[in-house]
XYZ file of N, CA and C in Angstrom:
549
model
N 127.922 107.895 116.896
C 128.934 107.676 115.882
C 128.712 106.342 115.177
N 128.306 105.325 115.942
C 128.071 104.010 115.346
C 126.962 104.036 114.308
N 125.933 104.812 114.579
C 124.814 104.937 113.648
C 125.294 105.494 112.309
N 126.069 106.579 112.360
C 126.548 107.209 111.140
C 127.575 106.320 110.443
N 128.395 105.603 111.209
C 129.367 104.697 110.601
C 128.653 103.560 109.863
N 127.592 103.042 110.453
C 126.871 101.920 109.853
C 126.090 102.348 108.610
N 125.318 103.435 108.722
C 124.425 103.847 107.637
C 125.093 104.740 106.606
N 126.178 105.395 106.971
C 126.880 106.244 106.015
C 126.017 107.396 105.534
N 126.141 107.737 104.260
C 125.442 108.881 103.681
C 123.933 108.738 103.738
N 123.419 107.515 103.847
C 121.959 107.329 103.926
C 121.382 107.938 105.201
N 122.190 108.183 106.207
C 121.725 108.757 107.475
C 121.857 110.266 107.508
N 122.091 110.880 106.375
C 122.282 112.325 106.356
C 123.707 112.671 106.750
N 123.956 113.933 106.932
C 125.300 114.364 107.301
C 125.616 113.931 108.730
N 126.844 113.521 108.937
C 127.271 113.045 110.258
C 126.966 114.089 111.322
N 126.393 113.634 112.423
C 126.064 114.503 113.532
C 124.689 115.143 113.441
N 124.073 115.112 112.266
C 122.737 115.690 112.118
C 121.664 114.618 112.283
N 121.671 113.626 111.441
C 120.713 112.525 111.572
C 119.323 112.851 111.073
N 119.181 113.860 110.249
C 117.891 114.124 109.623
C 118.078 114.117 108.114
N 117.125 113.494 107.438
C 117.202 113.326 105.994
C 115.819 112.924 105.506
N 115.641 112.859 104.198
C 114.356 112.438 103.650
C 114.579 111.686 102.349
N 113.551 110.965 101.935
C 113.591 110.252 100.663
C 112.159 109.995 100.224
N 111.996 109.652 98.973
C 110.680 109.310 98.441
C 110.580 107.806 98.312
N 109.415 107.299 98.629
C 109.115 105.876 98.482
C 107.759 105.805 97.799
N 107.766 105.606 96.483
C 106.515 105.649 95.730
C 105.909 107.036 95.843
N 104.645 107.091 96.206
C 103.938 108.370 96.338
C 104.177 109.033 97.696
N 104.980 108.418 98.538
C 105.206 108.916 99.895
C 106.513 109.694 100.005
N 106.492 110.697 100.877
C 107.702 111.411 101.266
C 107.994 110.989 102.705
N 109.165 110.424 102.936
C 109.538 109.885 104.240
C 110.643 110.762 104.822
N 110.438 111.173 106.078
C 111.350 112.119 106.726
C 111.868 111.520 108.034
N 113.186 111.444 108.149
C 113.834 111.033 109.395
C 114.268 112.296 110.131
N 113.872 112.404 111.383
C 114.271 113.541 112.217
C 115.041 113.029 113.424
N 115.770 113.908 114.074
C 116.634 113.522 115.186
C 116.159 114.201 116.468
N 115.564 113.417 117.361
C 115.059 113.975 118.614
C 116.130 114.061 119.697
N 117.375 113.774 119.326
C 118.472 113.884 120.289
C 119.306 115.141 120.095
N 118.884 115.991 119.148
C 119.571 117.266 118.935
C 118.523 118.384 118.984
N 118.966 119.621 118.837
C 118.075 120.773 118.890
C 116.975 120.647 117.834
N 115.745 120.808 118.277
C 114.594 120.689 117.373
C 113.615 121.843 117.562
N 114.027 122.876 118.227
C 113.134 124.014 118.467
C 112.944 124.814 117.191
N 111.877 125.604 117.164
C 111.654 126.515 116.044
C 112.896 127.377 115.865
N 113.364 127.498 114.634
C 114.549 128.288 114.347
C 115.846 127.502 114.377
N 115.809 126.259 114.844
C 117.021 125.436 114.866
C 117.401 125.045 113.435
N 118.614 124.540 113.270
C 119.057 124.080 111.948
C 118.151 122.962 111.437
N 117.733 122.064 112.330
C 116.858 120.965 111.929
C 115.486 121.485 111.487
N 114.964 122.454 112.196
C 113.685 123.056 111.830
C 113.779 123.746 110.472
N 114.845 124.491 110.248
C 115.031 125.172 108.958
C 115.136 124.153 107.827
N 115.867 123.070 108.075
C 115.984 122.011 107.066
C 114.607 121.408 106.777
N 113.821 121.125 107.832
C 112.494 120.531 107.636
C 111.597 121.468 106.843
N 111.649 122.752 107.118
C 110.834 123.719 106.372
C 111.190 123.672 104.889
N 112.473 123.632 104.570
C 112.902 123.561 103.160
C 112.483 122.233 102.537
N 112.649 121.164 103.291
C 112.311 119.833 102.773
C 110.821 119.727 102.455
N 109.983 120.189 103.371
C 108.537 120.112 103.146
C 108.103 121.013 101.997
N 108.744 122.148 101.869
C 108.414 123.059 100.765
C 108.762 122.418 99.420
N 109.754 121.563 99.410
C 110.226 120.957 98.170
C 109.520 119.686 97.750
N 108.566 119.213 98.541
C 107.880 117.977 98.157
C 106.482 118.264 97.639
N 106.088 117.477 96.669
C 104.733 117.543 96.135
C 103.925 116.323 96.592
N 104.521 115.465 97.414
C 103.864 114.231 97.848
C 102.597 114.534 98.632
N 101.566 113.759 98.383
C 100.313 113.903 99.123
C 100.430 113.228 100.496
N 101.236 112.198 100.567
C 101.367 111.416 101.799
C 102.761 111.618 102.388
N 102.793 111.971 103.675
C 104.064 112.234 104.363
C 104.113 111.406 105.637
N 105.239 110.727 105.828
C 105.507 109.947 107.038
C 106.805 110.470 107.632
N 106.813 110.703 108.937
C 108.034 111.143 109.615
C 108.315 110.200 110.778
N 109.601 110.042 111.099
C 109.953 109.214 112.250
C 111.128 109.818 113.006
N 111.091 109.581 114.324
C 112.169 109.961 115.231
C 112.004 109.147 116.501
N 112.938 109.275 117.417
C 112.963 108.386 118.587
C 111.965 108.754 119.688
N 112.023 109.943 120.240
C 111.246 110.313 121.435
C 109.858 110.828 121.045
N 108.775 110.144 121.441
C 107.431 110.576 121.044
C 106.968 111.833 121.781
N 106.238 112.664 121.056
C 105.621 113.833 121.683
C 104.532 113.369 122.644
N 103.778 112.316 122.248
C 102.694 111.783 123.082
C 102.985 110.334 123.430
N 102.828 109.980 124.701
C 103.009 108.584 125.121
C 102.290 108.343 126.442
N 101.593 107.227 126.503
C 100.959 106.791 127.750
C 101.894 105.911 128.561
N 103.112 105.753 128.101
C 104.078 104.874 128.754
C 104.898 105.564 129.816
N 105.877 104.843 130.284
C 106.734 105.231 131.405
C 107.380 106.606 131.236
N 107.863 106.908 130.040
C 108.528 108.191 129.816
C 107.549 109.339 129.631
N 106.317 109.033 129.266
C 105.296 110.065 129.093
C 105.579 110.965 127.894
N 104.870 112.066 127.846
C 105.005 113.006 126.735
C 106.379 113.660 126.738
N 106.891 113.904 125.530
C 108.169 114.590 125.397
C 107.973 115.740 124.407
N 107.875 116.967 124.891
C 107.561 118.102 124.013
C 108.721 118.586 123.148
N 109.886 117.970 123.247
C 111.054 118.458 122.512
C 110.790 118.591 121.016
N 110.010 117.682 120.416
C 109.776 117.684 118.974
C 108.481 118.403 118.591
N 107.877 119.095 119.551
C 106.579 119.714 119.307
C 106.615 120.743 118.170
N 107.645 121.567 118.103
C 107.727 122.551 117.024
C 107.785 121.867 115.657
N 108.542 120.781 115.562
C 108.624 120.069 114.290
C 107.317 119.346 113.985
N 106.646 118.841 115.026
C 105.337 118.222 114.826
C 104.343 119.251 114.302
N 104.392 120.457 114.814
C 103.514 121.531 114.313
C 103.776 121.795 112.828
N 105.035 121.800 112.451
C 105.393 122.037 111.047
C 104.877 120.886 110.173
N 105.026 119.662 110.642
C 104.530 118.505 109.896
C 103.006 118.551 109.751
N 102.339 118.919 110.816
C 100.878 119.030 110.794
C 100.431 120.077 109.765
N 101.080 121.226 109.765
C 100.734 122.284 108.815
C 100.962 121.841 107.371
N 101.912 120.923 107.163
C 102.216 120.425 105.821
C 101.312 119.258 105.423
N 100.463 118.795 106.346
C 99.544 117.704 106.022
C 100.125 116.313 106.188
N 101.097 116.145 107.074
C 101.664 114.811 107.314
C 100.586 113.858 107.824
N 100.746 112.587 107.496
C 99.753 111.575 107.855
C 100.171 110.697 109.028
N 101.465 110.331 109.090
C 101.928 109.331 110.052
C 103.224 109.789 110.706
N 103.325 109.552 112.026
C 104.572 109.721 112.770
C 104.856 108.407 113.484
N 106.099 107.942 113.345
C 106.568 106.730 114.031
C 107.604 107.123 115.071
N 107.484 106.533 116.267
C 108.428 106.792 117.352
C 108.790 105.501 118.056
N 109.737 105.583 118.953
C 110.145 104.469 119.805
C 110.207 104.951 121.242
N 111.336 104.749 121.886
C 111.676 105.218 123.228
C 110.928 104.462 124.327
N 109.607 104.597 124.426
C 108.870 103.799 125.408
C 108.771 102.376 124.867
N 109.116 101.408 125.701
C 109.176 100.013 125.271
C 107.790 99.388 125.355
N 106.983 99.678 124.331
C 105.598 99.236 124.247
C 105.086 99.566 122.856
N 103.849 99.174 122.572
C 103.196 99.563 121.316
C 101.972 100.391 121.670
N 101.853 101.546 121.011
C 100.682 102.394 121.219
C 100.338 103.066 119.896
N 99.043 103.061 119.580
C 98.559 103.751 118.385
C 97.560 104.811 118.788
N 97.770 106.008 118.278
C 96.868 107.124 118.545
C 95.972 107.376 117.341
N 94.761 107.841 117.630
C 93.887 108.334 116.575
C 94.518 109.603 116.009
N 94.042 110.010 114.865
C 94.532 111.260 114.290
C 94.315 112.396 115.287
N 95.362 113.197 115.461
C 95.272 114.314 116.399
C 96.144 115.465 115.933
N 95.861 116.626 116.487
C 96.669 117.797 116.166
C 97.854 117.864 117.134
N 98.775 118.797 116.955
C 99.943 118.868 117.830
C 99.642 119.193 119.294
N 98.408 119.592 119.584
C 98.024 119.838 120.974
C 97.359 118.624 121.605
N 97.309 117.504 120.868
C 96.713 116.283 121.393
C 95.199 116.250 121.308
N 94.622 117.128 120.498
C 93.167 117.140 120.305
C 92.811 116.303 119.089
N 91.731 115.557 119.186
C 91.280 114.738 118.061
C 91.066 115.602 116.830
N 91.555 115.116 115.699
C 91.378 115.790 114.418
C 91.276 114.699 113.348
N 90.061 114.146 113.156
C 89.902 113.009 112.257
C 90.131 113.312 110.780
N 90.182 114.570 110.392
C 90.367 114.916 108.979
C 91.819 115.274 108.666
N 92.402 116.173 109.435
C 93.745 116.678 109.146
C 94.809 116.152 110.118
N 94.407 115.393 111.119
C 95.334 114.976 112.166
C 96.375 113.972 111.716
N 97.420 113.865 112.528
C 98.510 112.915 112.312
C 98.273 111.706 113.213
N 98.398 110.510 112.642
C 98.306 109.277 113.433
C 99.717 108.933 113.912
N 99.877 108.783 115.219
C 101.175 108.458 115.794
C 101.196 107.006 116.261
N 102.297 106.328 115.928
C 102.566 104.973 116.415
C 103.838 105.038 117.255
N 103.789 104.480 118.453
C 104.998 104.277 119.233
C 105.275 102.789 119.213
N 106.439 102.422 118.687
C 106.796 101.011 118.541
C 108.167 100.828 119.181
N 108.162 100.485 120.460
C 109.396 100.252 121.194
C 109.476 98.809 121.649
N 109.099 97.899 120.769
C 108.948 96.485 121.118
C 109.998 95.616 120.432
N 111.227 96.132 120.351
C 112.277 95.425 119.626
C 113.078 94.440 120.435
N 112.802 94.257 121.708
C 113.527 93.244 122.463
C 113.922 93.642 123.864
N 113.918 94.912 124.183
C 114.243 95.334 125.546
C 113.049 95.057 126.464
N 113.279 95.119 127.760
C 112.205 94.906 128.730
C 111.057 95.862 128.445
N 109.840 95.334 128.423
C 108.664 96.137 128.092
C 108.187 96.944 129.296
N 107.634 98.110 129.035
C 107.146 99.013 130.068
C 105.640 98.868 130.247
N 105.198 99.303 131.411
C 103.767 99.379 131.699
C 103.219 100.700 131.156
N 101.918 100.759 131.021
C 101.263 102.010 130.658
C 100.938 102.746 131.941
N 101.222 104.038 131.966
C 100.945 104.851 133.142
C 99.627 105.584 132.941
N 99.672 106.830 132.563
C 98.467 107.624 132.339
C 98.046 107.487 130.887
N 96.874 106.901 130.665
C 96.374 106.712 129.307
C 95.921 108.066 128.761
N 96.500 108.447 127.647
C 96.217 109.751 127.051
C 94.957 109.711 126.198
N 94.309 110.858 126.059
C 93.194 110.949 125.111
C 93.705 110.568 123.719
N 92.864 109.977 122.935
C 93.158 109.569 121.553
C 94.043 108.334 121.452
N 94.470 107.761 122.580
C 95.205 106.497 122.532
C 94.198 105.398 122.233
N 94.322 104.799 121.052
C 93.327 103.816 120.617
C 93.714 102.379 120.953
N 94.986 102.035 120.805
C 95.424 100.657 121.044
C 96.728 100.700 121.814
N 96.823 99.863 122.838
C 98.020 99.751 123.647
C 98.335 98.265 123.835
N 99.618 97.922 123.733
C 100.015 96.523 123.858
C 101.417 96.467 124.441
N 101.588 95.652 125.482
C 102.913 95.468 126.067
C 103.093 94.053 126.615
N 102.387 93.081 126.023
C 102.480 91.690 126.475
C 103.757 90.997 126.017
N 104.221 91.324 124.822
C 105.433 90.722 124.272
C 105.964 91.612 123.163
N 107.118 91.259 122.624
C 107.733 92.054 121.574
C 107.003 91.848 120.251
N 107.307 92.710 119.310
C 106.691 92.578 117.996
C 107.181 93.658 117.054
N 106.588 93.639 115.858
C 106.969 94.592 114.818
C 105.722 95.218 114.208
N 105.900 96.400 113.668
C 104.837 97.085 112.950
C 105.136 96.982 111.467
N 104.193 96.457 110.715
C 104.304 96.412 109.260
C 103.420 97.512 108.693
N 104.010 98.374 107.868
C 103.251 99.431 107.211
C 103.219 99.162 105.715
N 102.038 99.271 105.144
C 101.875 99.206 103.697
C 101.533 100.597 103.201
N 102.417 101.179 102.409
C 102.229 102.536 101.917
C 101.695 102.473 100.495
N 100.477 102.923 100.308
C 99.825 102.931 99.011
C 99.769 104.371 98.509
N 99.395 104.603 97.245
C 99.465 105.960 96.699
C 98.691 107.029 97.466
N 97.582 106.683 98.104
C 96.804 107.701 98.811
C 96.329 107.229 100.181
N 96.912 106.156 100.653
C 96.500 105.598 101.946
C 97.614 104.728 102.514
N 97.383 104.213 103.718
C 98.349 103.328 104.359
C 97.590 102.273 105.164
N 98.254 101.165 105.386
C 97.709 100.074 106.198
C 98.762 99.691 107.230
N 98.299 99.269 108.395
C 99.232 98.858 109.432
C 98.807 97.528 110.024
N 99.802 96.764 110.442
C 99.588 95.534 111.197
C 100.705 95.438 112.222
N 100.330 95.357 113.504
C 101.328 95.081 114.542
C 101.279 93.588 114.803
N 102.420 92.924 114.630
C 102.511 91.471 114.752
C 103.413 91.134 115.931
N 102.843 90.409 116.897
C 103.622 89.967 118.060
C 104.574 88.852 117.625
N 105.616 88.618 118.410
C 106.612 87.607 118.045
C 106.013 86.214 117.921
N 104.879 85.955 118.565
C 104.240 84.648 118.437
C 103.331 84.565 117.207
N 103.321 85.622 116.377
C 102.552 85.615 115.140
C 101.169 86.231 115.227
N 100.711 86.563 116.442
C 99.393 87.186 116.583
C 99.379 88.565 115.943
N 98.291 88.862 115.241
C 98.067 90.218 114.735
C 97.313 90.968 115.825
N 98.012 91.818 116.521
C 97.482 92.523 117.686
C 96.675 93.739 117.272
N 97.089 94.402 116.215
C 96.419 95.617 115.760
C 96.576 95.702 114.252
N 95.480 95.978 113.570
C 95.585 96.206 112.133
C 94.479 97.137 111.683
N 94.773 97.850 110.628
C 93.800 98.789 110.097
C 94.396 99.548 108.939
N 93.693 100.571 108.530
C 94.146 101.396 107.434
C 93.453 102.731 107.455
N 93.990 103.664 106.718
C 93.419 105.002 106.659
C 93.935 105.677 105.403
N 93.250 106.714 105.007
C 93.724 107.515 103.877
C 94.721 108.530 104.408
N 95.488 109.097 103.505
C 96.424 110.134 103.905
C 95.649 111.348 104.396
N 96.288 112.130 105.245
C 95.642 113.324 105.796
C 95.230 114.258 104.672
N 94.105 114.908 104.875
C 93.581 115.816 103.834
C 94.264 117.154 103.888
């Protein structure tokens, strides 16, 4: 309730928590991993309509619980159906939290297989101030992992590509790079 009270209409309809907006050449989609997200759910139907209605070449989606994580909570398949839909639509980036650490995955398909051309790059950024977690089982395609201190992820969204920099609270650039949008 606090989330919807604070953000108001920008957070979508109260109780749903999924919405989208355009930012330059990008289509940005907020999804809610705390409600039903299975194929056929209201959220899935909304996502199908939303993706059908965009002409954006670059798509970024975010939600709380990551489908893939080498951290304490591990993989969470709840959003897998929506991840499949995003993959089919050519999404480029997924941002998550939940595990209190930073992890960047190489482009991969919804089954966790490397896909350097059409895959989605996932970032888990749970480094906002809570106690940091250790890494448990390192997953395939996990390229960078960091849990030494808190930090933020800066994303630069360009018309056909994106750049990222993870900056620790002490100012160190722990991870940086860039890529083109998924083909």
